[in-house]
Amino acid sequence: MILDLKEVYKSGKESRDFFFLYEPDEELSTIPNVSVVLPVKVNGTLTLTGTHSCLVEGEITFSLKGECSRCLKETEKEYFTSFSEEVSDGENGYKVINDTVDLGKIADDAILTEMPLVLLCDENCKGLCGTCGKDLNEGDCGCRKQ
Ligand SMILES: [Zn+2]
Ligand SMILES: [Zn+2]
């Protein structure tokens, strides 16, 4: 996901829109037995703010797929996140290198910010009984409650 600032300069405009489908590292998901569904959609706008600097703003739609963290049932859920980052050739933050901006790191970071701690099939998922292992969404198991 490389954006070339020279193309924007050449176009004579101050900004350009972009749309990418990208495939983040599978390790990006921090939830056990859950992975990011590929590809991930990224769209947004790059606005020049100087000769070697710009602002990238955009939105990311991604899905997580895997075991419900409580009942282990296969589940999939869509998430939405946005970013707005100043990119320059300065010391700090995201960098413009050879007049290009690599959106990969920015997108990865935006997804990580939105990454939930658990993936649930339903907010009210009752999970499995710790004693007999029955899926409590399907009914009570009869074990003594503590
Ligand atoms: Zn569940
Ligand atoms: Zn039980």
PDB file of C-alpha atoms and ligand atoms in Angstrom:
ATOM      1  CA  MET A   1       0.000   0.000   0.000  1.00  0.00           C
ATOM      2  CA  ILE A   2       2.378   2.643  -1.254  1.00  0.00           C
ATOM      3  CA  LEU A   3       1.211   6.180  -1.965  1.00  0.00           C
ATOM      4  CA  ASP A   4       3.476   8.261  -4.173  1.00  0.00           C
ATOM      5  CA  LEU A   5       3.523  11.969  -3.338  1.00  0.00           C
ATOM      6  CA  LYS A   6       5.109  12.782  -6.705  1.00  0.00           C
ATOM      7  CA  GLU A   7       1.961  11.612  -8.458  1.00  0.00           C
ATOM      8  CA  VAL A   8      -0.055  14.025  -6.368  1.00  0.00           C
ATOM      9  CA  TYR A   9       2.348  16.895  -7.136  1.00  0.00           C
ATOM     10  CA  LYS A  10       2.129  16.066 -10.840  1.00  0.00           C
ATOM     11  CA  SER A  11      -1.664  16.001 -10.783  1.00  0.00           C
ATOM     12  CA  GLY A  12      -1.601  19.614  -9.610  1.00  0.00           C
ATOM     13  CA  LYS A  13      -4.143  18.835  -6.917  1.00  0.00           C
ATOM     14  CA  GLU A  14      -3.672  19.010  -3.185  1.00  0.00           C
ATOM     15  CA  SER A  15      -5.157  15.643  -2.452  1.00  0.00           C
ATOM     16  CA  ARG A  16      -6.038  12.270  -3.831  1.00  0.00           C
ATOM     17  CA  ASP A  17      -8.381   9.524  -2.713  1.00  0.00           C
ATOM     18  CA  PHE A  18      -7.175   5.963  -2.308  1.00  0.00           C
ATOM     19  CA  PHE A  19      -8.643   2.521  -1.938  1.00  0.00           C
ATOM     20  CA  PHE A  20      -6.696  -0.628  -1.112  1.00  0.00           C
ATOM     21  CA  LEU A  21      -7.359  -4.227  -0.280  1.00  0.00           C
ATOM     22  CA  TYR A  22      -4.520  -5.394   1.891  1.00  0.00           C
ATOM     23  CA  GLU A  23      -3.446  -8.506   3.708  1.00  0.00           C
ATOM     24  CA  PRO A  24      -2.070  -7.807   7.166  1.00  0.00           C
ATOM     25  CA  ASP A  25       0.095 -10.325   8.962  1.00  0.00           C
ATOM     26  CA  GLU A  26      -1.920 -13.196  10.438  1.00  0.00           C
ATOM     27  CA  GLU A  27      -0.198 -12.487  13.733  1.00  0.00           C
ATOM     28  CA  LEU A  28      -2.031  -9.176  13.892  1.00  0.00           C
ATOM     29  CA  SER A  29      -4.937 -10.767  15.742  1.00  0.00           C
ATOM     30  CA  THR A  30      -4.108 -10.785  19.447  1.00  0.00           C
ATOM     31  CA  ILE A  31      -7.002 -13.090  20.394  1.00  0.00           C
ATOM     32  CA  PRO A  32      -6.179 -16.816  20.671  1.00  0.00           C
ATOM     33  CA  ASN A  33      -7.667 -18.965  17.861  1.00  0.00           C
ATOM     34  CA  VAL A  34      -9.008 -15.895  16.085  1.00  0.00           C
ATOM     35  CA  SER A  35      -7.638 -14.486  12.829  1.00  0.00           C
ATOM     36  CA  VAL A  36      -8.175 -11.417  10.688  1.00  0.00           C
ATOM     37  CA  VAL A  37     -10.247 -12.204   7.577  1.00  0.00           C
ATOM     38  CA  LEU A  38      -8.297 -11.275   4.428  1.00  0.00           C
ATOM     39  CA  PRO A  39      -8.287  -8.999   2.597  1.00  0.00           C
ATOM     40  CA  VAL A  40      -8.959  -5.856   4.642  1.00  0.00           C
ATOM     41  CA  LYS A  41     -10.520  -2.775   3.023  1.00  0.00           C
ATOM     42  CA  VAL A  42      -8.797   0.572   3.451  1.00  0.00           C
ATOM     43  CA  ASN A  43      -9.995   3.793   1.880  1.00  0.00           C
ATOM     44  CA  GLY A  44      -9.243   7.412   2.482  1.00  0.00           C
ATOM     45  CA  THR A  45      -7.665  10.629   1.335  1.00  0.00           C
ATOM     46  CA  LEU A  46      -4.105  11.891   1.205  1.00  0.00           C
ATOM     47  CA  THR A  47      -3.697  15.655   1.499  1.00  0.00           C
ATOM     48  CA  LEU A  48      -0.376  17.391   0.901  1.00  0.00           C
ATOM     49  CA  THR A  49       0.701  19.603   3.783  1.00  0.00           C
ATOM     50  CA  GLY A  50       4.185  20.477   2.516  1.00  0.00           C
ATOM     51  CA  THR A  51       6.898  19.483   0.075  1.00  0.00           C
ATOM     52  CA  HIS A  52       7.639  16.233   1.864  1.00  0.00           C
ATOM     53  CA  SER A  53       4.705  15.865   4.193  1.00  0.00           C
ATOM     54  CA  CYS A  54       1.058  14.955   4.060  1.00  0.00           C
ATOM     55  CA  LEU A  55      -1.979  14.016   6.075  1.00  0.00           C
ATOM     56  CA  VAL A  56      -3.532  10.597   5.512  1.00  0.00           C
ATOM     57  CA  GLU A  57      -7.048  10.060   6.724  1.00  0.00           C
ATOM     58  CA  GLY A  58      -9.160   7.015   6.150  1.00  0.00           C
ATOM     59  CA  GLU A  59     -11.392   4.200   7.241  1.00  0.00           C
ATOM     60  CA  ILE A  60     -10.759   0.500   7.637  1.00  0.00           C
ATOM     61  CA  THR A  61     -13.284  -2.292   7.639  1.00  0.00           C
ATOM     62  CA  PHE A  62     -12.058  -5.649   8.889  1.00  0.00           C
ATOM     63  CA  SER A  63     -13.518  -8.872  10.222  1.00  0.00           C
ATOM     64  CA  LEU A  64     -12.343 -11.288  12.861  1.00  0.00           C
ATOM     65  CA  LYS A  65     -13.089 -14.965  12.550  1.00  0.00           C
ATOM     66  CA  GLY A  66     -12.527 -17.847  14.934  1.00  0.00           C
ATOM     67  CA  GLU A  67     -13.646 -19.349  18.196  1.00  0.00           C
ATOM     68  CA  CYS A  68     -16.001 -17.437  20.456  1.00  0.00           C
ATOM     69  CA  SER A  69     -13.824 -16.663  23.476  1.00  0.00           C
ATOM     70  CA  ARG A  70     -16.511 -18.029  25.808  1.00  0.00           C
ATOM     71  CA  CYS A  71     -18.302 -20.947  24.101  1.00  0.00           C
ATOM     72  CA  LEU A  72     -15.733 -21.808  21.366  1.00  0.00           C
ATOM     73  CA  LYS A  73     -18.398 -21.731  18.626  1.00  0.00           C
ATOM     74  CA  GLU A  74     -17.093 -20.603  15.219  1.00  0.00           C
ATOM     75  CA  THR A  75     -18.017 -16.954  14.805  1.00  0.00           C
ATOM     76  CA  GLU A  76     -17.269 -13.920  12.632  1.00  0.00           C
ATOM     77  CA  LYS A  77     -17.726 -10.235  13.348  1.00  0.00           C
ATOM     78  CA  GLU A  78     -17.076  -7.007  11.440  1.00  0.00           C
ATOM     79  CA  TYR A  79     -15.242  -4.020  12.912  1.00  0.00           C
ATOM     80  CA  PHE A  80     -14.679  -0.512  11.781  1.00  0.00           C
ATOM     81  CA  THR A  81     -11.852   1.856  12.571  1.00  0.00           C
ATOM     82  CA  SER A  82     -10.478   5.132  11.259  1.00  0.00           C
ATOM     83  CA  PHE A  83      -7.151   6.907  11.179  1.00  0.00           C
ATOM     84  CA  SER A  84      -5.824  10.419  10.701  1.00  0.00           C
ATOM     85  CA  GLU A  85      -2.043  10.667  10.654  1.00  0.00           C
ATOM     86  CA  GLU A  86       0.461  13.339   9.816  1.00  0.00           C
ATOM     87  CA  VAL A  87       3.304  11.830   7.775  1.00  0.00           C
ATOM     88  CA  SER A  88       6.544  13.727   7.239  1.00  0.00           C
ATOM     89  CA  ASP A  89      10.279  13.301   6.831  1.00  0.00           C
ATOM     90  CA  GLY A  90      10.805  14.439  10.413  1.00  0.00           C
ATOM     91  CA  GLU A  91      12.191  12.470  13.314  1.00  0.00           C
ATOM     92  CA  ASN A  92       8.997  11.220  14.871  1.00  0.00           C
ATOM     93  CA  GLY A  93       6.036   9.171  13.809  1.00  0.00           C
ATOM     94  CA  TYR A  94       5.220   7.801  10.383  1.00  0.00           C
ATOM     95  CA  LYS A  95       7.699   8.749   7.708  1.00  0.00           C
ATOM     96  CA  VAL A  96       7.729   9.912   4.122  1.00  0.00           C
ATOM     97  CA  ILE A  97      10.547   7.952   2.453  1.00  0.00           C
ATOM     98  CA  ASN A  98      11.632   8.874  -1.092  1.00  0.00           C
ATOM     99  CA  ASP A  99       8.382  10.791  -1.471  1.00  0.00           C
ATOM    100  CA  THR A 100       6.311   7.725  -0.737  1.00  0.00           C
ATOM    101  CA  VAL A 101       4.101   6.773   2.179  1.00  0.00           C
ATOM    102  CA  ASP A 102       3.640   3.137   3.176  1.00  0.00           C
ATOM    103  CA  LEU A 103       0.137   2.793   4.573  1.00  0.00           C
ATOM    104  CA  GLY A 104       0.790  -0.718   5.885  1.00  0.00           C
ATOM    105  CA  LYS A 105       2.066   0.277   9.313  1.00  0.00           C
ATOM    106  CA  ILE A 106      -0.599   2.965   9.726  1.00  0.00           C
ATOM    107  CA  ALA A 107      -3.349   0.461   8.872  1.00  0.00           C
ATOM    108  CA  ASP A 108      -1.873  -2.224  11.150  1.00  0.00           C
ATOM    109  CA  ASP A 109      -1.752   0.239  14.044  1.00  0.00           C
ATOM    110  CA  ALA A 110      -5.330   1.400  13.417  1.00  0.00           C
ATOM    111  CA  ILE A 111      -6.562  -2.198  13.461  1.00  0.00           C
ATOM    112  CA  LEU A 112      -4.633  -2.942  16.656  1.00  0.00           C
ATOM    113  CA  THR A 113      -6.244   0.082  18.318  1.00  0.00           C
ATOM    114  CA  GLU A 114      -9.678  -1.340  17.497  1.00  0.00           C
ATOM    115  CA  MET A 115      -8.775  -4.973  18.274  1.00  0.00           C
ATOM    116  CA  PRO A 116     -11.123  -6.259  21.009  1.00  0.00           C
ATOM    117  CA  LEU A 117      -9.804  -8.364  23.898  1.00  0.00           C
ATOM    118  CA  VAL A 118     -12.223 -11.164  23.109  1.00  0.00           C
ATOM    119  CA  LEU A 119     -14.375 -12.300  20.191  1.00  0.00           C
ATOM    120  CA  LEU A 120     -17.914 -13.178  21.258  1.00  0.00           C
ATOM    121  CA  CYS A 121     -20.642 -14.924  19.233  1.00  0.00           C
ATOM    122  CA  ASP A 122     -23.072 -12.715  21.149  1.00  0.00           C
ATOM    123  CA  GLU A 123     -22.624 -10.057  23.831  1.00  0.00           C
ATOM    124  CA  ASN A 124     -24.730 -12.245  26.116  1.00  0.00           C
ATOM    125  CA  CYS A 125     -22.961 -15.514  25.347  1.00  0.00           C
ATOM    126  CA  LYS A 126     -23.199 -17.653  28.476  1.00  0.00           C
ATOM    127  CA  GLY A 127     -20.118 -19.726  27.657  1.00  0.00           C
ATOM    128  CA  LEU A 128     -19.372 -23.265  28.699  1.00  0.00           C
ATOM    129  CA  CYS A 129     -20.007 -24.769  32.117  1.00  0.00           C
ATOM    130  CA  GLY A 130     -16.687 -24.939  33.945  1.00  0.00           C
ATOM    131  CA  THR A 131     -17.657 -28.285  35.463  1.00  0.00           C
ATOM    132  CA  CYS A 132     -19.245 -30.362  32.698  1.00  0.00           C
ATOM    133  CA  GLY A 133     -18.334 -28.308  29.616  1.00  0.00           C
ATOM    134  CA  LYS A 134     -21.892 -28.003  28.319  1.00  0.00           C
ATOM    135  CA  ASP A 135     -22.726 -24.994  26.137  1.00  0.00           C
ATOM    136  CA  LEU A 136     -24.920 -22.987  28.493  1.00  0.00           C
ATOM    137  CA  ASN A 137     -26.494 -21.118  25.551  1.00  0.00           C
ATOM    138  CA  GLU A 138     -28.298 -24.364  24.792  1.00  0.00           C
ATOM    139  CA  GLY A 139     -29.757 -24.621  28.281  1.00  0.00           C
ATOM    140  CA  ASP A 140     -28.841 -25.199  31.875  1.00  0.00           C
ATOM    141  CA  CYS A 141     -26.674 -28.231  32.578  1.00  0.00           C
ATOM    142  CA  GLY A 142     -27.861 -28.890  36.124  1.00  0.00           C
ATOM    143  CA  CYS A 143     -24.465 -28.468  37.752  1.00  0.00           C
ATOM    144  CA  ARG A 144     -24.609 -26.760  41.111  1.00  0.00           C
ATOM    145  CA  LYS A 145     -24.074 -23.010  40.739  1.00  0.00           C
ATOM    146  CA  GLN A 146     -21.469 -21.406  42.908  1.00  0.00           C
TER     147      GLN A 146
HETATM  148 ZN    ZN B   1     -20.243 -17.803  22.411  1.00  0.00          ZN
HETATM  149 ZN    ZN B   2     -22.362 -28.202  33.983  1.00  0.00          ZN
END
